[in-house]
Coordinates of C-alpha atoms and ligand atoms in Angstrom, one line a residue:
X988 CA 31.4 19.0 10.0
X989 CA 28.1 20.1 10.8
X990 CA 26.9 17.3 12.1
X991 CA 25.8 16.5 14.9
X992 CA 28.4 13.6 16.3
X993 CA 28.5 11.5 19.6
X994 CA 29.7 12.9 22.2
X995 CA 29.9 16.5 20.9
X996 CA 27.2 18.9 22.5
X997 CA 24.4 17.6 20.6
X998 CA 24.8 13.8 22.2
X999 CA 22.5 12.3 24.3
X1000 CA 23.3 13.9 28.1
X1001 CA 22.8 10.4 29.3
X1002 CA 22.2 6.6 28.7
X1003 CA 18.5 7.3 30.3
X1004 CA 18.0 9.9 27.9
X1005 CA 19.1 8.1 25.3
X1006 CA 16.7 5.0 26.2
X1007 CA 13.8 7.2 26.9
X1008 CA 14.1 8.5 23.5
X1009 CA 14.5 5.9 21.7
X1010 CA 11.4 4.3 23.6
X1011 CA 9.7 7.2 22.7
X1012 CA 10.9 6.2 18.7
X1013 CA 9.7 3.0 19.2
X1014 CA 6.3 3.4 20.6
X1015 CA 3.5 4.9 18.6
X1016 CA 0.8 5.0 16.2
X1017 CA 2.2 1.8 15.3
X1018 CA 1.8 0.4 19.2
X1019 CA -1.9 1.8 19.9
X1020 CA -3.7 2.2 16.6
X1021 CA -2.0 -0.3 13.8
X1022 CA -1.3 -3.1 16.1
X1023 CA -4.8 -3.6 17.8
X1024 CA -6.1 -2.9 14.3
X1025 CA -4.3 -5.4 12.4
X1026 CA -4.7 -7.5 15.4
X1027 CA -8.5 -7.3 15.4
X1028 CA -8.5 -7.8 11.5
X1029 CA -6.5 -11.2 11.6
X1030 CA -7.7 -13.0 14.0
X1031 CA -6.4 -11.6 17.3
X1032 CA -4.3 -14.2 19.2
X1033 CA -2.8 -16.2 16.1
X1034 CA -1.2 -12.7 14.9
X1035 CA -0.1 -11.7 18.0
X1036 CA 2.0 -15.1 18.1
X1037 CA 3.4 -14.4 15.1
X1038 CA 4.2 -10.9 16.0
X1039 CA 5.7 -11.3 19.0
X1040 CA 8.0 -14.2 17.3
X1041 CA 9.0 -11.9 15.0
X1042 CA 10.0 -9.2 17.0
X1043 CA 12.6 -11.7 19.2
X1044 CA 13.7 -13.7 16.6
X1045 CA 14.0 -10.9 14.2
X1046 CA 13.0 -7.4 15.5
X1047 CA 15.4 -7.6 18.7
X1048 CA 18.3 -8.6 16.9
X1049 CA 17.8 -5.9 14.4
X1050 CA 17.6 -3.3 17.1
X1051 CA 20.9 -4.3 18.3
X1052 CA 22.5 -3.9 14.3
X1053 CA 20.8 -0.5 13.9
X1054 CA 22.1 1.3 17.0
X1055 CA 25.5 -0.6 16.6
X1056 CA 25.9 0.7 13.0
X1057 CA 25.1 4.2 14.4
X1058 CA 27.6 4.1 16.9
X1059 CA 30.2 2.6 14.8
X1060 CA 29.7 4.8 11.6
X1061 CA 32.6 7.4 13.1
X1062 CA 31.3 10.9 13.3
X1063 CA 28.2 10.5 10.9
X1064 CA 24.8 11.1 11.9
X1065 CA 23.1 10.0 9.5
X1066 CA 22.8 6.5 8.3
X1067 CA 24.1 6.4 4.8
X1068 CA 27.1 8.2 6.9
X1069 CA 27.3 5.4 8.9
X1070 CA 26.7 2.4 7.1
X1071 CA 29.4 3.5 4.5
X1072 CA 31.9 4.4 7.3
X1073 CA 32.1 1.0 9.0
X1074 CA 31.9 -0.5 5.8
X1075 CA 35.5 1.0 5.0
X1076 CA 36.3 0.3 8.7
X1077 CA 35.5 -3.1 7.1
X1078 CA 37.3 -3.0 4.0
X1079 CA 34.3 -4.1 1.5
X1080 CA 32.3 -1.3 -0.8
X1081 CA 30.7 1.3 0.4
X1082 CA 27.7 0.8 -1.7
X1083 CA 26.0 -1.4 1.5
X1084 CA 25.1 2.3 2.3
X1085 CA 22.1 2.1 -0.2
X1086 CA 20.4 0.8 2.5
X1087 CA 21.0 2.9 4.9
X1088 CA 19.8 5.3 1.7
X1089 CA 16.7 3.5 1.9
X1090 CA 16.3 3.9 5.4
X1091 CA 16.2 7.7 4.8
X1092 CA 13.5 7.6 2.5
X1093 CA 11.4 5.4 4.2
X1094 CA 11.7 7.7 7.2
X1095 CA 10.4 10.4 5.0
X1096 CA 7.9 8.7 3.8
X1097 CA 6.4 7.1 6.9
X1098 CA 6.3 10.9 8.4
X1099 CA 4.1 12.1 5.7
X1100 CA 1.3 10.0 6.3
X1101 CA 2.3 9.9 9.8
X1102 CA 1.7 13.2 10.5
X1103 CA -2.0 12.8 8.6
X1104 CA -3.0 10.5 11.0
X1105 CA -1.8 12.2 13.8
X1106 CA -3.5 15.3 12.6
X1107 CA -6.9 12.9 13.2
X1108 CA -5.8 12.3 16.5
X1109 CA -5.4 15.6 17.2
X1110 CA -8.9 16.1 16.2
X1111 CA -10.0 13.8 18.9
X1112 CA -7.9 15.8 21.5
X1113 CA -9.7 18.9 20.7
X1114 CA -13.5 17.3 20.6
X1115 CA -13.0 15.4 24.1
X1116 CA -11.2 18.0 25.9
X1117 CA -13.9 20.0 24.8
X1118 CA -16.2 17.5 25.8
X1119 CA -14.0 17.0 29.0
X1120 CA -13.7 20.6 30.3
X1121 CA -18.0 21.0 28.9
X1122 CA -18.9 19.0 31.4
X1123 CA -16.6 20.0 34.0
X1124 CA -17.8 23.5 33.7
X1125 CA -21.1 22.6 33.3
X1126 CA -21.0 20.4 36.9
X1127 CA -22.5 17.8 35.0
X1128 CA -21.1 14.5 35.9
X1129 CA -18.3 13.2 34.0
X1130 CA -20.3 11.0 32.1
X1131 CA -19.8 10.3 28.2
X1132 CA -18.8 12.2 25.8
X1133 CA -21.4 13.9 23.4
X1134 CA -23.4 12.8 26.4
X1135 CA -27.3 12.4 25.6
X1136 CA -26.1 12.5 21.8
X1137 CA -28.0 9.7 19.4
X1138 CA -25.3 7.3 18.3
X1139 CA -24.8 8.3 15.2
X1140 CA -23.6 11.9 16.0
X1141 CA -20.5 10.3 17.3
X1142 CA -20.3 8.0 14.3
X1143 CA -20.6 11.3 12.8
X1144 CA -17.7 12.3 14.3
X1145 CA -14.8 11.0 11.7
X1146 CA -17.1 11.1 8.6
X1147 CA -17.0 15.1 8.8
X1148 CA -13.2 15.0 9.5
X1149 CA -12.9 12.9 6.5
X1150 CA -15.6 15.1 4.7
X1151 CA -13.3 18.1 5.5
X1152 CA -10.1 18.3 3.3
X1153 CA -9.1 21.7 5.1
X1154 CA -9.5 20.6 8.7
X1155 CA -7.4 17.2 7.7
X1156 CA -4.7 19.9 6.3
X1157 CA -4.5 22.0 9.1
X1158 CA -4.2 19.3 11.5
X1159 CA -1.9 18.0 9.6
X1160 CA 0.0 21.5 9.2
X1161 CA -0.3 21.6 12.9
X1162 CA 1.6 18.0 14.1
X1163 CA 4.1 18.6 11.3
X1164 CA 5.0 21.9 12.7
X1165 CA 5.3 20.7 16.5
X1166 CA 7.2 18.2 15.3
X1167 CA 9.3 20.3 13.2
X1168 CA 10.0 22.8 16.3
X1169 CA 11.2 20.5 18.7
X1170 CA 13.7 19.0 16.0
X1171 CA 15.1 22.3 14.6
X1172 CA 16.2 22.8 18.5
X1173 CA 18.1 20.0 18.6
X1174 CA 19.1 16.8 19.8
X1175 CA 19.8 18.0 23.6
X1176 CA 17.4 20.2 24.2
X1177 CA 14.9 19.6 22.0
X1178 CA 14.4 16.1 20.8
X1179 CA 15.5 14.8 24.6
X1180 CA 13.7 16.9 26.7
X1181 CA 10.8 16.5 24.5
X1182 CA 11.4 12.4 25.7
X1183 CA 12.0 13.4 29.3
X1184 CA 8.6 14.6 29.4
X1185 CA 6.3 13.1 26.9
X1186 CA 7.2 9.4 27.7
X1187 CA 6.4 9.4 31.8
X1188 CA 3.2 11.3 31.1
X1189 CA 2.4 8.6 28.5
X1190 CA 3.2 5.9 30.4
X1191 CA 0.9 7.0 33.7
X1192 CA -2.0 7.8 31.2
X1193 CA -1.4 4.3 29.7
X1194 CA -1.7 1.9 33.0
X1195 CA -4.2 4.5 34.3
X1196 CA -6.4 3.6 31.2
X1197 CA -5.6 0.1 31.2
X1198 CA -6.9 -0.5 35.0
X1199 CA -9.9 1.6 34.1
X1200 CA -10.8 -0.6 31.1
X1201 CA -10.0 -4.0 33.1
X1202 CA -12.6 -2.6 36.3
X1203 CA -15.4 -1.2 33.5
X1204 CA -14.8 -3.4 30.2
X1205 CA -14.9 -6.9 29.1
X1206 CA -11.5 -7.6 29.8
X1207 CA -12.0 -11.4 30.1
X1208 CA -12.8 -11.4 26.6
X1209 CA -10.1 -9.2 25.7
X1210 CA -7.4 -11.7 27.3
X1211 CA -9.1 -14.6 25.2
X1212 CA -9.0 -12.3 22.1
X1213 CA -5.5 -11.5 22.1
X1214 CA -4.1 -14.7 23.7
X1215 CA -6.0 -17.4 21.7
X1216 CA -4.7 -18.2 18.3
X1217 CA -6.7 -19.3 15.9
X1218 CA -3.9 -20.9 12.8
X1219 CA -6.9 -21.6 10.5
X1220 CA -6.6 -17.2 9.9
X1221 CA -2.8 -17.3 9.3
X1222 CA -2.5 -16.1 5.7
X1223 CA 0.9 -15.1 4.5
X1224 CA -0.3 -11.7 4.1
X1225 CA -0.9 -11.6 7.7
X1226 CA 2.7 -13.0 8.4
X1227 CA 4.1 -10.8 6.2
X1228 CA 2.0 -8.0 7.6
X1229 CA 3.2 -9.1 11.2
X1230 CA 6.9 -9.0 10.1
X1231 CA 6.0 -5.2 8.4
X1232 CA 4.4 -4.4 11.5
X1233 CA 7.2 -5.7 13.9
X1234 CA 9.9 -3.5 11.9
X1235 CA 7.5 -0.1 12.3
X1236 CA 6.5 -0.6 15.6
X1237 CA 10.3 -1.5 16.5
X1238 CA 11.4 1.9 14.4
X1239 CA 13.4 -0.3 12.1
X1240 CA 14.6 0.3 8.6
X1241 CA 13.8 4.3 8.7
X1242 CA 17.0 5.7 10.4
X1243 CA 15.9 6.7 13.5
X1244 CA 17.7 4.1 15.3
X1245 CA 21.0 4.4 13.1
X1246 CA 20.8 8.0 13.7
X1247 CA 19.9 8.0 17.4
X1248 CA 22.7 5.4 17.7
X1249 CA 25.0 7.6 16.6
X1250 CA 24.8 9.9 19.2
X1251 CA 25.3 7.6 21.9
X1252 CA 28.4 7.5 23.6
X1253 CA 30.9 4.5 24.1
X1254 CA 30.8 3.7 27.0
X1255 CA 26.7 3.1 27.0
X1256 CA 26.4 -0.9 26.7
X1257 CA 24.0 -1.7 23.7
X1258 CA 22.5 -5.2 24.0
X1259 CA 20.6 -4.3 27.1
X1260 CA 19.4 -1.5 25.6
X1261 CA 18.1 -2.7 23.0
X1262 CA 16.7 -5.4 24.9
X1263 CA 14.6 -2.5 27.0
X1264 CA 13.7 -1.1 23.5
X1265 CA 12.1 -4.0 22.1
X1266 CA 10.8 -5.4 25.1
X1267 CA 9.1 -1.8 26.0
X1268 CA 7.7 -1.3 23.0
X1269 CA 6.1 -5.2 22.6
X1270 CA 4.8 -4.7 26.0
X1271 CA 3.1 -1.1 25.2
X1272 CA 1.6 -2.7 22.4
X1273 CA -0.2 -5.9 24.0
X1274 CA -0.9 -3.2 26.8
X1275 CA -2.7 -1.1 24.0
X1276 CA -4.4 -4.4 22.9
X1277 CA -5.6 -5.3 26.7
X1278 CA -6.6 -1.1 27.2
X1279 CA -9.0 -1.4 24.0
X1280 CA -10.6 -4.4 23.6
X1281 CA -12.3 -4.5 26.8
X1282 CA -13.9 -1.2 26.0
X1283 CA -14.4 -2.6 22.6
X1284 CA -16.3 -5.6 23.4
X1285 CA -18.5 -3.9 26.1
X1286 CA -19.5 -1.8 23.8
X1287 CA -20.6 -4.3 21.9
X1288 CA -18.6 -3.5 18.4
X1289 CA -17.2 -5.2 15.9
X1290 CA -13.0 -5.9 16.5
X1291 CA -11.9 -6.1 13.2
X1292 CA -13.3 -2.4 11.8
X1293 CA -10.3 -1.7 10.9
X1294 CA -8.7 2.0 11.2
X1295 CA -11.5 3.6 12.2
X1296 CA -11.5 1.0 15.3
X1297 CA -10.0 3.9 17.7
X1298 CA -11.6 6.8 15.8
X1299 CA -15.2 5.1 15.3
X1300 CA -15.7 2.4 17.9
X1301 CA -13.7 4.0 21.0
X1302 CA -15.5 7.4 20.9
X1303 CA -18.7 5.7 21.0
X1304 CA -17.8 3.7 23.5
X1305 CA -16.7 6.8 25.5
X1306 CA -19.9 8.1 25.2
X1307 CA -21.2 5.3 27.2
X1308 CA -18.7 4.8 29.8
X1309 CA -18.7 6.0 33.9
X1310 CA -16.4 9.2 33.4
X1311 CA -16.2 8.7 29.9
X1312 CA -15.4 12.1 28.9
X1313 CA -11.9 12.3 31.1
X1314 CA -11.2 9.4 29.4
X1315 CA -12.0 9.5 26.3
X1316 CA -9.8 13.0 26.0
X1317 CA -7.0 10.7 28.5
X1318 CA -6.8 8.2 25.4
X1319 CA -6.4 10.9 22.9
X1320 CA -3.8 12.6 24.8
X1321 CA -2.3 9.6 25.4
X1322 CA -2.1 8.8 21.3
X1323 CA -0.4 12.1 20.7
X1324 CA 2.0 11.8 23.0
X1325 CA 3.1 8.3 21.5
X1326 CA 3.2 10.0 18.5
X1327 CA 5.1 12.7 18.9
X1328 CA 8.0 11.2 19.8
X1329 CA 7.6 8.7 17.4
X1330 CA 7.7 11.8 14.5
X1331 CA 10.9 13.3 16.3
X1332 CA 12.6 10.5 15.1
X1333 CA 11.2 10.3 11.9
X1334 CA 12.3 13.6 11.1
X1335 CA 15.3 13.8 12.6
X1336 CA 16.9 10.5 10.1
X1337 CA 16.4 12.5 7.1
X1338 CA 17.4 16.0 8.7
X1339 CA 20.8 14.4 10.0
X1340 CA 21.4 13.1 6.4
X1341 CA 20.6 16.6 4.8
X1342 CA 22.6 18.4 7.3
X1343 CA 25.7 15.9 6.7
X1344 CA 25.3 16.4 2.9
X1345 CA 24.5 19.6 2.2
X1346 CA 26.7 21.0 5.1
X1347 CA 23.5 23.2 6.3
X1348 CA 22.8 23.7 9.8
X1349 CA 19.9 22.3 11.4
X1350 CA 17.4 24.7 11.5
X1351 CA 17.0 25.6 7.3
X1352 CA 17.5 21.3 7.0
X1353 CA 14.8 20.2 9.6
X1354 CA 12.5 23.4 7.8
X1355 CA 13.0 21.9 4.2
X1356 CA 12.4 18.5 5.3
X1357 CA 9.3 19.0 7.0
X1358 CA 8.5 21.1 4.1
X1359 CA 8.4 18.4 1.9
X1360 CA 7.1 15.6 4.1
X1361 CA 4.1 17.4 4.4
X1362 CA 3.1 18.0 0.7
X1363 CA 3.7 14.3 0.4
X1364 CA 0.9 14.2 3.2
X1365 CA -1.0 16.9 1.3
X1366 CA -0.9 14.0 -1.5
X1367 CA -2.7 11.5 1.1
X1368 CA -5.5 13.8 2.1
X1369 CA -6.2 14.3 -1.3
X1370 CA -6.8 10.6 -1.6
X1371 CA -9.6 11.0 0.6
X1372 CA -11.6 13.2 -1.7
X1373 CA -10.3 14.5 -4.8
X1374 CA -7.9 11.7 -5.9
X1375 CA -9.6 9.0 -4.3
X1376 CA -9.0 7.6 -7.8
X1377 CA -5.5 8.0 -7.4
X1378 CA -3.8 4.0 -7.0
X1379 CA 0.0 4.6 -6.9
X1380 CA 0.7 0.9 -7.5
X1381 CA -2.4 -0.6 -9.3
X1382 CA -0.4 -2.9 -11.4
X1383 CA 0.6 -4.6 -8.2
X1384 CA -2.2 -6.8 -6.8
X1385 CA -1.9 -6.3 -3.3
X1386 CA -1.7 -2.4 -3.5
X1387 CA -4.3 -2.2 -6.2
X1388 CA -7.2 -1.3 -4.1
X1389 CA -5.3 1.1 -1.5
X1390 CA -5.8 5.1 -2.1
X1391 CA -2.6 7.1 -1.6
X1392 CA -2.1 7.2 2.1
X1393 CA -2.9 3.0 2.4
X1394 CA -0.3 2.7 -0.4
X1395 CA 2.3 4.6 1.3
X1396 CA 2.0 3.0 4.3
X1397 CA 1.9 -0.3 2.9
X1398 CA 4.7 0.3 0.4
X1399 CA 7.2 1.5 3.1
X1400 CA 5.8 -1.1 5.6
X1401 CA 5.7 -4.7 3.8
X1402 CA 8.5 -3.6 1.3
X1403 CA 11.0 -0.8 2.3
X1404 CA 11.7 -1.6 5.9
X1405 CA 11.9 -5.2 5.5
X1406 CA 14.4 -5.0 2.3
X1407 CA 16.6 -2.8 4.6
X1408 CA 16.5 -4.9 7.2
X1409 CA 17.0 -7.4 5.0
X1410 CA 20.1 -5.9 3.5
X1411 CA 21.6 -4.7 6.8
X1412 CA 21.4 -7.6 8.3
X1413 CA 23.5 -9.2 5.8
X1414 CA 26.1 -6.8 5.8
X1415 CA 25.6 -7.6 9.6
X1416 CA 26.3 -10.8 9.6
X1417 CA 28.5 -11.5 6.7
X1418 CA 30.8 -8.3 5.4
X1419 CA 31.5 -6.0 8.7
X1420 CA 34.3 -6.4 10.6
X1421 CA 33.7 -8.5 13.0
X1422 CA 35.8 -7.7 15.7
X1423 CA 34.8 -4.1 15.2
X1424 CA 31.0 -5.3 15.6
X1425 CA 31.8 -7.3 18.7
X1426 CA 33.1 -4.7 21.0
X1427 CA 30.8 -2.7 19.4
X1428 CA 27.6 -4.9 21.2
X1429 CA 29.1 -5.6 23.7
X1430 CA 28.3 -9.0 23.9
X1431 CA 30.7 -12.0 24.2
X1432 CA 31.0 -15.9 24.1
X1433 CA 27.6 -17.9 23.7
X1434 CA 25.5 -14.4 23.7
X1435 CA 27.3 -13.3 21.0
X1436 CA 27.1 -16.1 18.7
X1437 CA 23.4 -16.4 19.0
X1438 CA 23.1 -12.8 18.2
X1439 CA 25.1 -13.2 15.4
X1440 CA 23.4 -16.5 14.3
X1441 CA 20.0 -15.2 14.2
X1442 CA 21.3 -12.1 12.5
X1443 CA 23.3 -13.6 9.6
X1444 CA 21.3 -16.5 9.2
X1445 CA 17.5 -16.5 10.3
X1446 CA 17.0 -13.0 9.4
X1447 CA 17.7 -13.1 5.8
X1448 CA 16.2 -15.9 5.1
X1449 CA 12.9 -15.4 7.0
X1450 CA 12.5 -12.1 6.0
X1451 CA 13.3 -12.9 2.3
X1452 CA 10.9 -15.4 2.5
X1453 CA 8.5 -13.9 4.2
X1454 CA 8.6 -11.2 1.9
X1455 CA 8.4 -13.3 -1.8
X1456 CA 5.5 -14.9 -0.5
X1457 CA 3.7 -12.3 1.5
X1458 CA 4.5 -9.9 -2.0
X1459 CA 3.7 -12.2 -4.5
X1460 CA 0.6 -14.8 -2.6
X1461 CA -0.1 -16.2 -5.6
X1462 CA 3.4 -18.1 -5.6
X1463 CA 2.0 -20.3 -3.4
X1464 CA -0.4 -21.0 -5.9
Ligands
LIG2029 N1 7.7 3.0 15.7 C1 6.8 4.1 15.5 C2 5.4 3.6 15.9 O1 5.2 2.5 16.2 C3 6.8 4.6 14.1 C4 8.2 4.8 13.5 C5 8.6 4.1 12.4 C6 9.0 5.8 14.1 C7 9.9 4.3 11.9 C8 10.3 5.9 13.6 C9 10.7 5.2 12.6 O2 4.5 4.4 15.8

């Protein structure tokens, strides 16, 4: 076998490595521009309740199943591989690996529009560091960015990216391809060393940031923002867009967690690791919250603008701000960092499933993959100008106002990941082997139990429900 399997030379060198890349799967786009978004668009504080419920009631457990089924799917990489292996360790059909089958696609899916928005983030890297080292060179003082600009040159700013097919593609062609190299090297030296380094930078940039905006920003306001709900904006859509958001951010249902799990070895302990997954990325996330909203709000804009919030509101903001250009190019660095890692594990799900099936080695699979993640992407750009028309799902309500790259994300988001959670965890909590499961996590006595409570029990249920009603709102009448 080709594969790459635990253990062998391609596992993780060790358990740090392991959590530092999985960390890195975990936090993202999802942690700094989706959750302060979709924060700021329902409310603030009522969502975040709800989110952060899900991700310990839900999320948590979850994170514990995926790397468990990893580990426990034998030699297989990828996670139809593994989901099918421990469900003939188990003795019941194999066909419980259709969600590990959806898991892949999802994966591939999220990457293509993944890699879009990255591509804008990398546009912000290049326009503040040049901003950045302008005014470094120039001795002026570290002032704004664009400094002395009129407003609306900065507003300016995403309106020509979005005016710009070929810019968005070569971005695009640009992230994909960084992404693509450090996968095709490998799980050792490419996808953990690409951790090692990434995730330290990205955390100093992030508490660095955070301080600044707490001395400079409104960050009174910020704290009541995120940390007072208001019920009265709890729709089901939100919940159900909480519970979507809780499964991206956490890197559940799209692989990368089976398939990172799978190269852990047996002696590594799992509960606590997950536990320092989920809590690491929850915590990044309400740190992302606390680092923009004070710069929001003392700005004076608008919380709830939706995605352009970090690519519209923040740069103007910057341009305002004591040392605003070091910042502003801080933040952006800071973005592509998160993301980065996050897109190593996107790809490397699907390339560990094509190397498994096809027997090819990783380079030619990682090359095809990428390949043809990025004309999906292609696909989303062109929704911003010449199939802006295009609505992949207008017979469904809910989807049929979204152009391609909305639909995608909201398709894999509120739907894929949740059904795959929602199928994993019954094969969880009902039809694996149970013995194998619990020496698998580790856990014992009362720990166990709850773990396995919450995961055959409350998970299903909530997320089915969750899902009917946040899918079909009229239901509720
Ligand atoms: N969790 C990542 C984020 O928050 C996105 C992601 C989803 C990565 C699924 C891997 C798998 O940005």
């Amino acid at each position: 076998m080709v594969a790459a399997t635990q253990g062998g030379e391609q596992g993780w060198s060790s358990r740090t490595a392991f959590v530092l890349a999985a960390i890195g799967a975990a936090v993202g786009l999802g942690n700094i521009w989706r959750f302060p978004t979709l924060a700021g668009e329902n409310g603030g504080g009522a969502f975040v309740f709800v989110y952060v419920v899900c991700v310990i009631l839900i999320g948590l457990p979850m994170v514990l199943v995926e790397i468990m089924l990893g580990r426990a799917g034998g030699g297989h990489a990828n996670a139809i591989g593994s989901v099918a292996d421990v469900a003939e360790q188990s003795k019941v059909s194999r066909k419980w690996s259709i969600f590990g089958g959806c898991e892949v696609l999802a994966a591939f899916l999220i990457l293509s529009f993944y890699s879009v928005v990255a591509g804008w983030v990398l546009n912000f890297v290049f326009i503040s560091g040049a901003d950045f080292f302008g005014s470094l060179f120039s001795g002026a003082p570290l002032a704004g960015a664009h400094v002395g600009e009129p407003q609306e040159a900065v507003t300016g700013l995403m309106g020509e990216l979005f005016a710009s097919p070929w810019r968005m593609l070569l971005l695009h062609a640009l992230f994909m391809a960084t992404t693509l190299g450090i996968v095709a090297v490998g799980v050792h030296d490419g996808i953990e060393k690409a951790a090692s380094w990434l995730m330290p930078s990205f955390f100093v940039l992030l508490v660095l940031i955070t301080i600044y905006g707490a001395f400079t920003g409104d960050f009174a306001r910020a704290l009541a923002f995120l940390f007072t709900p208001d019920f009265s904006r709890l729709s089901p859509t939100a919940i159900n867009e909480a519970l979507g958001q809780a499964f991206f951010s956490l890197s559940l249902g799209s692989a990368a967690l089976i398939t990172y799990g799978s190269y852990v070895g047996s002696d590594v302990k799992l509960a606590p690791t997950a536990g320092m997954i989920a809590a690491a990325d929850t915590g990044v996330a309400i740190l992302a919250g606390l680092m923009i909203f004070p710069i929001v709000f003392t700005a004076g804009l608008d919380p709830s603008a939706g995605p352009a919030l970090i690519f519209q509101s923040l740069p103007i903001a910057f341009q305002t701000m004591p040392a605003g250009a070091l910042i502003g190019f801080a933040f952006f660095l800071l973005i592509f960092f998160a993301a980065l890692t996050s897109s190593i594990s996107l790809l490397e799900g699907p390339v560990a499933w094509t190397i498994d099936t096809f027997g090819i080695a990783r380079r030619p699979a990682a090359v095809i993959v990428a390949l043809a993640s990025f004309v999906v992407g292609v696909a989303c750009i062109l929704g911003y100008g010449a199939w802006s028309d295009v609505r992949l799902l207008g017979f469904w309500a809910i989807f049929a106002e979204t152009d391609i790259l909305d639909t995608i994300d909201g398709f894999t988001g509120k739907v894929m990941l949740p059904l795959a959670g929602l199928g994993l965890s019954i094969f969880a909590g009902w039809r694996a082997d149970r013995r194998l499961i619990e020496a698998q996590t580790g856990l014992t006595g009362g720990a166990f139990l709850l773990w396995r409570g919450l995961v055959a029990w409350l998970a299903p249920f909530a997320v089915f429900l969750i899902l009917i009603f946040g899918l079909f709102p009229w239901l509720l009448g």
